[in-house]
Coordinates of C-alpha atoms in Angstrom, one line a residue:
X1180 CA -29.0 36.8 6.3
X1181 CA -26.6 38.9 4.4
X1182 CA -23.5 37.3 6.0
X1183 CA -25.3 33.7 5.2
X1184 CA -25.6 34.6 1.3
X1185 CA -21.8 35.8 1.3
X1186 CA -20.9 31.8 2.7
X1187 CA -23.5 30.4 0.1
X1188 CA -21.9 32.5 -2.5
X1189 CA -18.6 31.4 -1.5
X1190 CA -19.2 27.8 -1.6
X1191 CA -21.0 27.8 -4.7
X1192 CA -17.9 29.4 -6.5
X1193 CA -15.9 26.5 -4.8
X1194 CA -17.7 24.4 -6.4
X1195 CA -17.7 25.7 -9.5
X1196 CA -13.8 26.4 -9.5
X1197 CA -13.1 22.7 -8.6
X1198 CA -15.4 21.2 -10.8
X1199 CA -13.6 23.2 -14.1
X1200 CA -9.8 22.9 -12.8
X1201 CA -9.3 19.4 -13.6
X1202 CA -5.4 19.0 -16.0
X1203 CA -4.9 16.1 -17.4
X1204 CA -1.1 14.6 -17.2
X1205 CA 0.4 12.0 -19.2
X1206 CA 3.7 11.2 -17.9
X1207 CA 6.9 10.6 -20.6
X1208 CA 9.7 8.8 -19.0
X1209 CA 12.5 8.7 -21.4
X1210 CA 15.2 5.5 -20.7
X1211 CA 18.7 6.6 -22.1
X1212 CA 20.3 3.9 -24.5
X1213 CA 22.9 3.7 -21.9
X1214 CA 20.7 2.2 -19.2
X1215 CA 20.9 -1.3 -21.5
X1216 CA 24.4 -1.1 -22.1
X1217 CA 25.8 -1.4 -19.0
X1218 CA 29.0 -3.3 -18.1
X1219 CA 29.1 -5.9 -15.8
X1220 CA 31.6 -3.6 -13.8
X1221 CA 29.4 -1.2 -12.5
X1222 CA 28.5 -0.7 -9.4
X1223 CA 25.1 -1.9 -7.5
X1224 CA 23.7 1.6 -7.3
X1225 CA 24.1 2.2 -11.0
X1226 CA 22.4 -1.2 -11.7
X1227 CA 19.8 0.0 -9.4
X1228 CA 19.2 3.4 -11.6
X1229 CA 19.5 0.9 -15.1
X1230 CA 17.1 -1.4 -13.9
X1231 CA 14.6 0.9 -12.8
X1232 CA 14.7 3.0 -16.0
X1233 CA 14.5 -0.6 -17.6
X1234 CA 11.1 -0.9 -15.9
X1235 CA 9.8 2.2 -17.0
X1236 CA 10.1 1.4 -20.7
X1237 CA 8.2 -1.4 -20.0
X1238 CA 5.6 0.2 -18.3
X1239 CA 5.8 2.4 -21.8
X1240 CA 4.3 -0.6 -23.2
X1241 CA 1.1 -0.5 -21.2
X1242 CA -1.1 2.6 -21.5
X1243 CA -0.5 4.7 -18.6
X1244 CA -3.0 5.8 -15.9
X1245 CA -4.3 9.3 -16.4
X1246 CA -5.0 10.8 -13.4
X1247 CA -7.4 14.1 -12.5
X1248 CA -4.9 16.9 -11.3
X1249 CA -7.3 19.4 -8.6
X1250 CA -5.2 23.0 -8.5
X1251 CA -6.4 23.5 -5.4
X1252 CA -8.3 21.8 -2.9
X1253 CA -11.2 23.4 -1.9
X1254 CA -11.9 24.1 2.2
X1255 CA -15.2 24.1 2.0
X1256 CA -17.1 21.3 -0.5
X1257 CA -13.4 19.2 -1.7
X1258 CA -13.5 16.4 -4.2
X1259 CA -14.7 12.8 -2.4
X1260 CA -12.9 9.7 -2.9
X1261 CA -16.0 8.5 -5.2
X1262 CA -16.2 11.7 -7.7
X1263 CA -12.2 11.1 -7.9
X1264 CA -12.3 7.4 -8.6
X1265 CA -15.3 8.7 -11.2
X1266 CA -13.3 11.2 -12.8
X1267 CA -10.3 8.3 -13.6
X1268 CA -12.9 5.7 -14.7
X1269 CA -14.4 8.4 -17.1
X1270 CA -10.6 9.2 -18.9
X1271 CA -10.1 5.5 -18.7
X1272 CA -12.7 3.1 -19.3
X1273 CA -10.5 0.0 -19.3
X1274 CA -10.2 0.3 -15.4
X1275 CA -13.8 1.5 -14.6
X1276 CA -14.3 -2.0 -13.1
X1277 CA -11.4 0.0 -10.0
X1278 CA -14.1 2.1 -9.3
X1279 CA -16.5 -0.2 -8.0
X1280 CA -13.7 -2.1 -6.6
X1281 CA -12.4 0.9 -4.6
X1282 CA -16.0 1.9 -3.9
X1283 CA -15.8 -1.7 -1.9
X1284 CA -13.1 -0.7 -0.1
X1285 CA -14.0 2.9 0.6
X1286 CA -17.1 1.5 2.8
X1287 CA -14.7 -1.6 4.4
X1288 CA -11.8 1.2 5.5
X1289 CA -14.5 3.3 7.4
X1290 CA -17.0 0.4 8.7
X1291 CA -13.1 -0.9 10.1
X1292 CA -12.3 3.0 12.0
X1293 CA -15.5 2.7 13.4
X1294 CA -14.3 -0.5 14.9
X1295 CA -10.5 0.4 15.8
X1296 CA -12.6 3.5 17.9
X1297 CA -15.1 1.2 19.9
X1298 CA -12.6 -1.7 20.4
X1299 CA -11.9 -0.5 23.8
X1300 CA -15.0 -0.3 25.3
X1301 CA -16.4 -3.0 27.7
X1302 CA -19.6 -3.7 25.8
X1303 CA -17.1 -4.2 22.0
X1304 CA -17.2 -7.7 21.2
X1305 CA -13.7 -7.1 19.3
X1306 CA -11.9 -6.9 22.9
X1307 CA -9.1 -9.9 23.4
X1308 CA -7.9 -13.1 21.4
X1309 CA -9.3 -15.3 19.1
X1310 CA -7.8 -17.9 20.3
X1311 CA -6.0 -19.1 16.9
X1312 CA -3.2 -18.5 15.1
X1313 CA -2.2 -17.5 12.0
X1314 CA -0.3 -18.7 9.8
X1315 CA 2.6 -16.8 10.9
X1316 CA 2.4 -18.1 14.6
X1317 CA 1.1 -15.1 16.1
X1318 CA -2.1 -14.9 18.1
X1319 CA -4.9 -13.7 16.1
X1320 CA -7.3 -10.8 18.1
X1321 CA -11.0 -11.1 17.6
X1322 CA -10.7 -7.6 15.5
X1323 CA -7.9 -9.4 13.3
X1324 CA -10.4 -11.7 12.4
X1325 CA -13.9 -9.2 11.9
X1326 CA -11.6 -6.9 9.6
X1327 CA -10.6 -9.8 7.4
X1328 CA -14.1 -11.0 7.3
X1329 CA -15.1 -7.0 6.6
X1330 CA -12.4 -6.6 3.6
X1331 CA -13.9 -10.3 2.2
X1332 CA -17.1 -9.7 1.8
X1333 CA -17.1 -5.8 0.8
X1334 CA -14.6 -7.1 -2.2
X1335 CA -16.3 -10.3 -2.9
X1336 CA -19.6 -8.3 -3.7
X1337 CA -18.4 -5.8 -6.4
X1338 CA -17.7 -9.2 -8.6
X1339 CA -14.4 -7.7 -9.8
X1340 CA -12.4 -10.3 -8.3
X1341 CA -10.8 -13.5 -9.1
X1342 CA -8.3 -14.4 -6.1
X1343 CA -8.1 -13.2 -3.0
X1344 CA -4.9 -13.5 -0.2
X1345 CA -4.7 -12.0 3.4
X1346 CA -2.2 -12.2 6.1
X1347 CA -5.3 -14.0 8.1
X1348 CA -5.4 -17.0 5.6
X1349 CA -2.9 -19.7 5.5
X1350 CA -3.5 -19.8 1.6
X1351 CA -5.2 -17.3 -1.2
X1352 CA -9.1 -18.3 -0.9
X1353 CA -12.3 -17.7 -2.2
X1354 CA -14.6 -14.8 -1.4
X1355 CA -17.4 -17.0 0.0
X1356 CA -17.0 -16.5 3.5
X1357 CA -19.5 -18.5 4.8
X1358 CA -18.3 -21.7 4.5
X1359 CA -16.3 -23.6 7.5
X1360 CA -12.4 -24.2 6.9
X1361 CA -12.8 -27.7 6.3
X1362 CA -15.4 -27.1 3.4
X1363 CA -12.9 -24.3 2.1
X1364 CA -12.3 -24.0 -1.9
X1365 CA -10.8 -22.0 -4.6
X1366 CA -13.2 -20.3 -6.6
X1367 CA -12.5 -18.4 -9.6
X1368 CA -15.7 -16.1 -10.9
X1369 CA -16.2 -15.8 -14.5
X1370 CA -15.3 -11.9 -15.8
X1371 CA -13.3 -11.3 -12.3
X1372 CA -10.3 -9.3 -13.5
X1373 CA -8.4 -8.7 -10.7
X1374 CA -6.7 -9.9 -8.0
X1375 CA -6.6 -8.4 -4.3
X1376 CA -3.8 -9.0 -1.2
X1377 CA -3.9 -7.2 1.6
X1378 CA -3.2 -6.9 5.6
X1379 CA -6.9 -5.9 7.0
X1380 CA -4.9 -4.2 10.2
X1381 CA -1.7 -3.9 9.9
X1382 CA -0.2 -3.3 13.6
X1383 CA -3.3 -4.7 15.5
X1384 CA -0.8 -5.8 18.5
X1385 CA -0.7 -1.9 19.1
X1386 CA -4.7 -1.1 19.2
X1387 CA -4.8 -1.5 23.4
X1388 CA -2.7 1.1 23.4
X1389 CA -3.8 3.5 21.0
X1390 CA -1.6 3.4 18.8
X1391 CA -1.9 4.2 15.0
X1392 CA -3.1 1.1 12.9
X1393 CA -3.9 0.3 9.3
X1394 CA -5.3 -1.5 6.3
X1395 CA -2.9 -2.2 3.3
X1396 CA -4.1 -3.3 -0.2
X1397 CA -2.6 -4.3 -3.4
X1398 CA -4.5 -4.9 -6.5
X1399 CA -3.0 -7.0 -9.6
X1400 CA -4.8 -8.0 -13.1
X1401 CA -6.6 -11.3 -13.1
X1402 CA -5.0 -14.5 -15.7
X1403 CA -7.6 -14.2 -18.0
X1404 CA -7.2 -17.9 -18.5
X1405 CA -8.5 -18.3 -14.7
X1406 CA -12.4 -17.7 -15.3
X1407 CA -13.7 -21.4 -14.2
X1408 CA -14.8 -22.9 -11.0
X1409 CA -12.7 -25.2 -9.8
X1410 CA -14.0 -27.9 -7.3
X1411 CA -12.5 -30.9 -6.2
X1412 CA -9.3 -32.7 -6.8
X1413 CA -10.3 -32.8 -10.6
X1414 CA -8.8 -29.4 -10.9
X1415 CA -6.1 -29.3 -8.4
X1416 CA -3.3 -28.1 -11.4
X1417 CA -6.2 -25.3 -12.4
X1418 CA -6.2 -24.3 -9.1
X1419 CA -2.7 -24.1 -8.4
X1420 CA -2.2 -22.6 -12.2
X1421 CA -4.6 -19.7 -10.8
X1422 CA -3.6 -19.3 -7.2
X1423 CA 0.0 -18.3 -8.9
X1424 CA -2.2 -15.2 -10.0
X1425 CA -1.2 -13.5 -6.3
X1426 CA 2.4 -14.9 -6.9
X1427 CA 3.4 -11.5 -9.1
X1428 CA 6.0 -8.9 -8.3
X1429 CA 5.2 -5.5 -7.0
X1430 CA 6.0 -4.3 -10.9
X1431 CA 2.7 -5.7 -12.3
X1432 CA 0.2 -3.6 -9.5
X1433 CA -2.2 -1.9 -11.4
X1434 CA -3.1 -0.2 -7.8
X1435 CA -2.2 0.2 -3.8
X1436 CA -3.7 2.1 -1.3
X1437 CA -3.6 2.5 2.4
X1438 CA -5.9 3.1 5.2
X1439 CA -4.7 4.8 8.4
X1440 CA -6.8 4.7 11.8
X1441 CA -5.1 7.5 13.4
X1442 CA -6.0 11.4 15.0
X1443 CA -7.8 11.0 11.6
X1444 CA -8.6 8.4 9.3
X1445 CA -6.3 8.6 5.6
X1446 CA -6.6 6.7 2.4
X1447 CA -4.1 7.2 0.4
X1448 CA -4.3 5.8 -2.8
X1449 CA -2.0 5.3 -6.5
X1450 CA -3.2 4.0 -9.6
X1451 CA 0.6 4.3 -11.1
X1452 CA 0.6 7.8 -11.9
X1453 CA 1.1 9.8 -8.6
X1454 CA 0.1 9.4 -4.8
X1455 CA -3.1 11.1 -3.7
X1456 CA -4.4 11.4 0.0
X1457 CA -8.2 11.6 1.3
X1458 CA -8.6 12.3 4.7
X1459 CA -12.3 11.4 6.4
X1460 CA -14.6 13.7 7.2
X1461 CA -17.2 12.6 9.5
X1462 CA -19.3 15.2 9.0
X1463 CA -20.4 13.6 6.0
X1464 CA -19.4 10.3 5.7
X1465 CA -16.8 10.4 2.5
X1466 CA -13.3 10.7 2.1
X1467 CA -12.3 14.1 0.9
X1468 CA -9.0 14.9 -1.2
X1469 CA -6.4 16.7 0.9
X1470 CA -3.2 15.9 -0.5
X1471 CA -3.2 15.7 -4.6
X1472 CA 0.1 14.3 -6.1
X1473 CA 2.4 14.0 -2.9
X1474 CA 5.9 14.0 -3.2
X1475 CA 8.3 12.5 -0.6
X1476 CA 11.0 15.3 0.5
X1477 CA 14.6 13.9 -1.5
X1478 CA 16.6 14.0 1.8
X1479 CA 15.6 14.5 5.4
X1480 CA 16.7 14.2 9.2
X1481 CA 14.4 11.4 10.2
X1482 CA 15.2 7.7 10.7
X1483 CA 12.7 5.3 11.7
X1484 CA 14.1 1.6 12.7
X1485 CA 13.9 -0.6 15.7
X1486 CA 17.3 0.5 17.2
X1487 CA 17.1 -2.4 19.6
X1488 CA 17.9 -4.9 16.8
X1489 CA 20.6 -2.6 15.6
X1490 CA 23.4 -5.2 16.9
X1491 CA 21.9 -7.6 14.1
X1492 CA 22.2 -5.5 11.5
X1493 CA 24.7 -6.1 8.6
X1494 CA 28.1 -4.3 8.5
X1495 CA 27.1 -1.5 5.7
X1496 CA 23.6 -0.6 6.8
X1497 CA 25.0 -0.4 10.5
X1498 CA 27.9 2.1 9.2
X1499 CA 25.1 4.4 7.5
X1500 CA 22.9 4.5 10.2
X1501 CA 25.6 5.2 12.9
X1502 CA 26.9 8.2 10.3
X1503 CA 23.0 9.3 10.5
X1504 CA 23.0 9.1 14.1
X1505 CA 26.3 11.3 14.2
X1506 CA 25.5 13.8 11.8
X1507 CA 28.8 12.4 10.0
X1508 CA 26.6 11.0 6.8
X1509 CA 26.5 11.8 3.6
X1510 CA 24.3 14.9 4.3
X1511 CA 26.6 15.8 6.9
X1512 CA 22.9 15.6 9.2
X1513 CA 22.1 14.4 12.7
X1514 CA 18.8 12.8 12.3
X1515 CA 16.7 12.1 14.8
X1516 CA 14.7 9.2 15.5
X1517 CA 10.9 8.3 14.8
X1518 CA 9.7 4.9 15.3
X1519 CA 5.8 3.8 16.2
X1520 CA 6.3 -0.1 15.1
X1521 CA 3.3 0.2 13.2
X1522 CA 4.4 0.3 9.3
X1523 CA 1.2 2.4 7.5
X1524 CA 2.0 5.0 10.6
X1525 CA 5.6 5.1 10.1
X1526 CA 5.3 5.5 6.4
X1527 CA 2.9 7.6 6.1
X1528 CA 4.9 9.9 8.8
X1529 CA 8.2 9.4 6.1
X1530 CA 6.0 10.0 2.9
X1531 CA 5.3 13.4 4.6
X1532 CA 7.9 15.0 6.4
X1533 CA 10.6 12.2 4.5
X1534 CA 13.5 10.6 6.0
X1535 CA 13.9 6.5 5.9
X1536 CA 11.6 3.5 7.2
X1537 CA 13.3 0.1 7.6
X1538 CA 12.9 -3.2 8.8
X1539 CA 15.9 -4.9 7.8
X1540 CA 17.4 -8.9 7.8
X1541 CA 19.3 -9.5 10.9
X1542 CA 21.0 -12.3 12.4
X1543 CA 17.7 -13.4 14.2
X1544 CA 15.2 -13.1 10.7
X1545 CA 17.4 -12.7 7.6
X1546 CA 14.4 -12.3 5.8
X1547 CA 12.9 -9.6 8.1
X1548 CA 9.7 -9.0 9.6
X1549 CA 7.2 -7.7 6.7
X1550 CA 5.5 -9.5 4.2
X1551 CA 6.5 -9.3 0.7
X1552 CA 3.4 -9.6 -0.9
X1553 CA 1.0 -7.3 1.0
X1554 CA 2.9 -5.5 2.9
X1555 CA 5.9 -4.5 1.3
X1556 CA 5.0 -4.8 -2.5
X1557 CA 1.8 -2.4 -1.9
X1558 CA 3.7 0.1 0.4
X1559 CA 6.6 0.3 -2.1
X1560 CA 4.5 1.2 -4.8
X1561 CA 3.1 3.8 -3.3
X1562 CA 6.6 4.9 -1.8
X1563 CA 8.3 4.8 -5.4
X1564 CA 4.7 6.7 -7.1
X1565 CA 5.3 9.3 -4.6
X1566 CA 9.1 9.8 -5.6
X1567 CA 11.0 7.7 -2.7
X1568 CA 13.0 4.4 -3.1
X1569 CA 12.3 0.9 -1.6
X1570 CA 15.1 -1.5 -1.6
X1571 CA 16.1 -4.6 0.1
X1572 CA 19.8 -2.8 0.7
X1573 CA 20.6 -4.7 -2.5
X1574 CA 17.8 -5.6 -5.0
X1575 CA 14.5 -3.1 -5.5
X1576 CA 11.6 -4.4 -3.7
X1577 CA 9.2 -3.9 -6.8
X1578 CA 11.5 -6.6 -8.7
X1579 CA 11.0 -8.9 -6.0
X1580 CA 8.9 -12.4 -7.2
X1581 CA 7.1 -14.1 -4.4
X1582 CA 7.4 -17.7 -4.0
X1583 CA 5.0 -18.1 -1.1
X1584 CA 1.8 -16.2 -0.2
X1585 CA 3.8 -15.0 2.8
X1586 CA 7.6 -14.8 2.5
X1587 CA 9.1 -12.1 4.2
X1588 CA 11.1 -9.6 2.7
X1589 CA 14.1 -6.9 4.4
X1590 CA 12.8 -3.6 3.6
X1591 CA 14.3 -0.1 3.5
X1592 CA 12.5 3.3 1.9
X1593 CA 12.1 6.2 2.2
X1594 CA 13.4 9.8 0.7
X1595 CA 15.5 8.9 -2.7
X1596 CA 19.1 10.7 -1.4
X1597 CA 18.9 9.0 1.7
X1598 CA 18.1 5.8 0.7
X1599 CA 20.9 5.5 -2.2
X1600 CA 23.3 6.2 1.0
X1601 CA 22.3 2.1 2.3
X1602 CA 22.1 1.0 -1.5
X1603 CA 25.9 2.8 -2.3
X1604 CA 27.0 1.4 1.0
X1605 CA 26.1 -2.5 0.2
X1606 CA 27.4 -2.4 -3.3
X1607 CA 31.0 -0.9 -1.9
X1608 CA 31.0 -3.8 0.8
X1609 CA 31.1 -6.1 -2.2

């Protein structure tokens, strides 16, 4: 009894310590004169460094996320995903309406684990193909399918949004998802003032064999001009007018999170001013803060590509990575190599323990493998919040405008030392 009252005691003063030890942090970027004067001599990596302190004035121009700031994360009670996203909406009412939003996909990323775990089993109805294909050409599995219809209808009942687009629809669509393809249209909800992308399981080829998967989401602002339903060919130029909504470069995302299905199940979230990472505990149902305010590692020994395209690869990008393999690099480090062909697990791995992620252009897909819009807009935000560098090799990701709902995209990120080593290297092969 006496050692019961010591625990109860202990957990109450938890409590209490987290519940009084929130900081609040407004971040100042300063951008130098010099960044706007540059000549047109300079070299690609110095444009890289003027054009990204070019960005953050103008994010200057927007009032800036303020985000809760835990000293400590308590072992015993922690701080759930919903009292976090409570905590944000309450020192910033103008994105309350991303509480309820994230609240939809809070339930969607755990109803999905639950899925991923049981997909194996004889009696899962999520077992084999679809028999379809996405727009992409590749076979669609019966859990690609459930998980977009999951993320659909969780986001189309919080009324917060205006256009949706998945890697499972040929075009961005409505959220009624009970209507037939052939009876499909675009409808835009008055008051929705956002817009939502995402990949409902990224790396689903991989889930026979147990391997890590995920769900990837990017959330824009809504064209407040787009608040009217548009049916019919009467509004076909509203409707394209409005689809352009989920046409925006990774600059304007208000918000990007991932979900990982792994040893544990992760949702890591930024709202523009840091990275934070919940990890699920079961006990209870909610996502509990583990991680407050990651930071990628500057430089590292990791390197995670699909070495069996490496005879593809560009001059510049193959001389850095040989260097890396060497230990003749710029660090002067052998790295070694990580690589599960699932991006959420790879980057997660690199925001962690750092190093570089890439799936570059090759002489087979110049363009790459990964999505621009949901794949690689969303996970560079997050990469770049939590202090790393995404980059095409030549142009920063974030900069990036789509002109399809699916163009793909080179990608390289990772630790910001490492990843200037590719960017210097294309700009001297000029």
């Amino acid at each position: 009894q006496k050692h019961f009252r010591m625990r109860f005691s202990t957990a109450i003063t938890c409590l209490l310590a987290t519940s009084t030890a929130f900081a609040f942090t407004v971040q100042h970027n300063a951008v130098k004169n010099a960044a706007f004067t540059q000549q047109s001599s300079a070299s690609s990596s110095a444009l890289f460094v003027a054009s990204t302190e070019v960005d953050n004035a103008m994010q200057m121009a927007r009032q800036q996320t303020k985000a809760p700031v835990f000293d400590e994360v308590c072992e015993t009670t922690g701080v759930t995903l919903t009292r976090f996203m409570a905590e944000v909406s309450m020192l910033n009412p103008e994105i309350s309406e991303l509480t309820t939003l994230f609240g939809a996909i809070d339930t969607a990323c755990k109803a999905i684990t639950n899925m991923v775990k049981r997909s194996q089993l004889p009696s899962s109805e999520t077992l084999g193909y679809e028999g379809n294909v996405n727009i992409q050409g590749e076979d669609q599995k019966k859990l690609d399918v459930i998980t977009n219809d999951v993320l659909k209808r969780a986001l189309r009942f919080t009324g917060k949004l205006g256009v949706l687009a998945s890697e499972e629809e040929d075009t961005p669509v409505d959220l009624m998802g009970d209507r037939d393809d052939s009876e499909r249209e675009i409808l835009f909800e008055e008051g929705s003032k956002y817009v939502a992308v995402f990949d409902p399981l990224d790396g689903s080829s991989n889930v026979d064999a147990g391997i890590p998967t995920g769900t990837i989401i990017g959330i824009y602002e809504h064209d407040e001009n787009c608040d009217t339903e548009c049916i019919g060919d009467e509004c076909m130029e509203q409707d394209k007018e409005c689809l352009a909504n989920t046409l925006q470069p990774g600059t304007n995302l208000v918000a990007a999170a991932y979900c990982l299905y792994s040893s544990s199940t992760f949702f890591v979230l930024t709202l523009g001013n840091g990275v934070y990472m919940f990890t699920l505990d079961e006990n209870i149902g909610e996502f509990v803060l583990s991680h407050p305010n990651v930071k990628i590692p500057e430089t590292s020994s990791i390197v995670s590509f699909n070495e069996a395209n490496s005879h593809m690869w560009d001059a510049p990008l193959k001389e850095v990575y040989n260097g890396w393999c060497q230990g003749t690099g710029r660090s002067k480090t052998r790295f070694s190599s990580r690589y599960i062909g699932s991006m959420v697990g790879d980057v997660h791995r690199t925001i962690l323990y750092g190093g570089v992620f890439g799936y570059p252009g090759d002489a087979k897909n110049p363009t790459g493998k990964l999505r621009l819009l949901y794949e690689g807009a969303p996970m560079s935000f997050i990469m770049e919040q939590a202090g790393g560098i995404s980059t095409t090799g030549t142009t920063r990701v974030l900069e990036i405008l789509p002109e399809k709902v699916h163009q793909r995209v080179p990608i390289i990120m990772g630790s910001k030392q490492d990843v200037q080593e590719v960017i210097d290297a294309y700009a001297a092969a000029k």
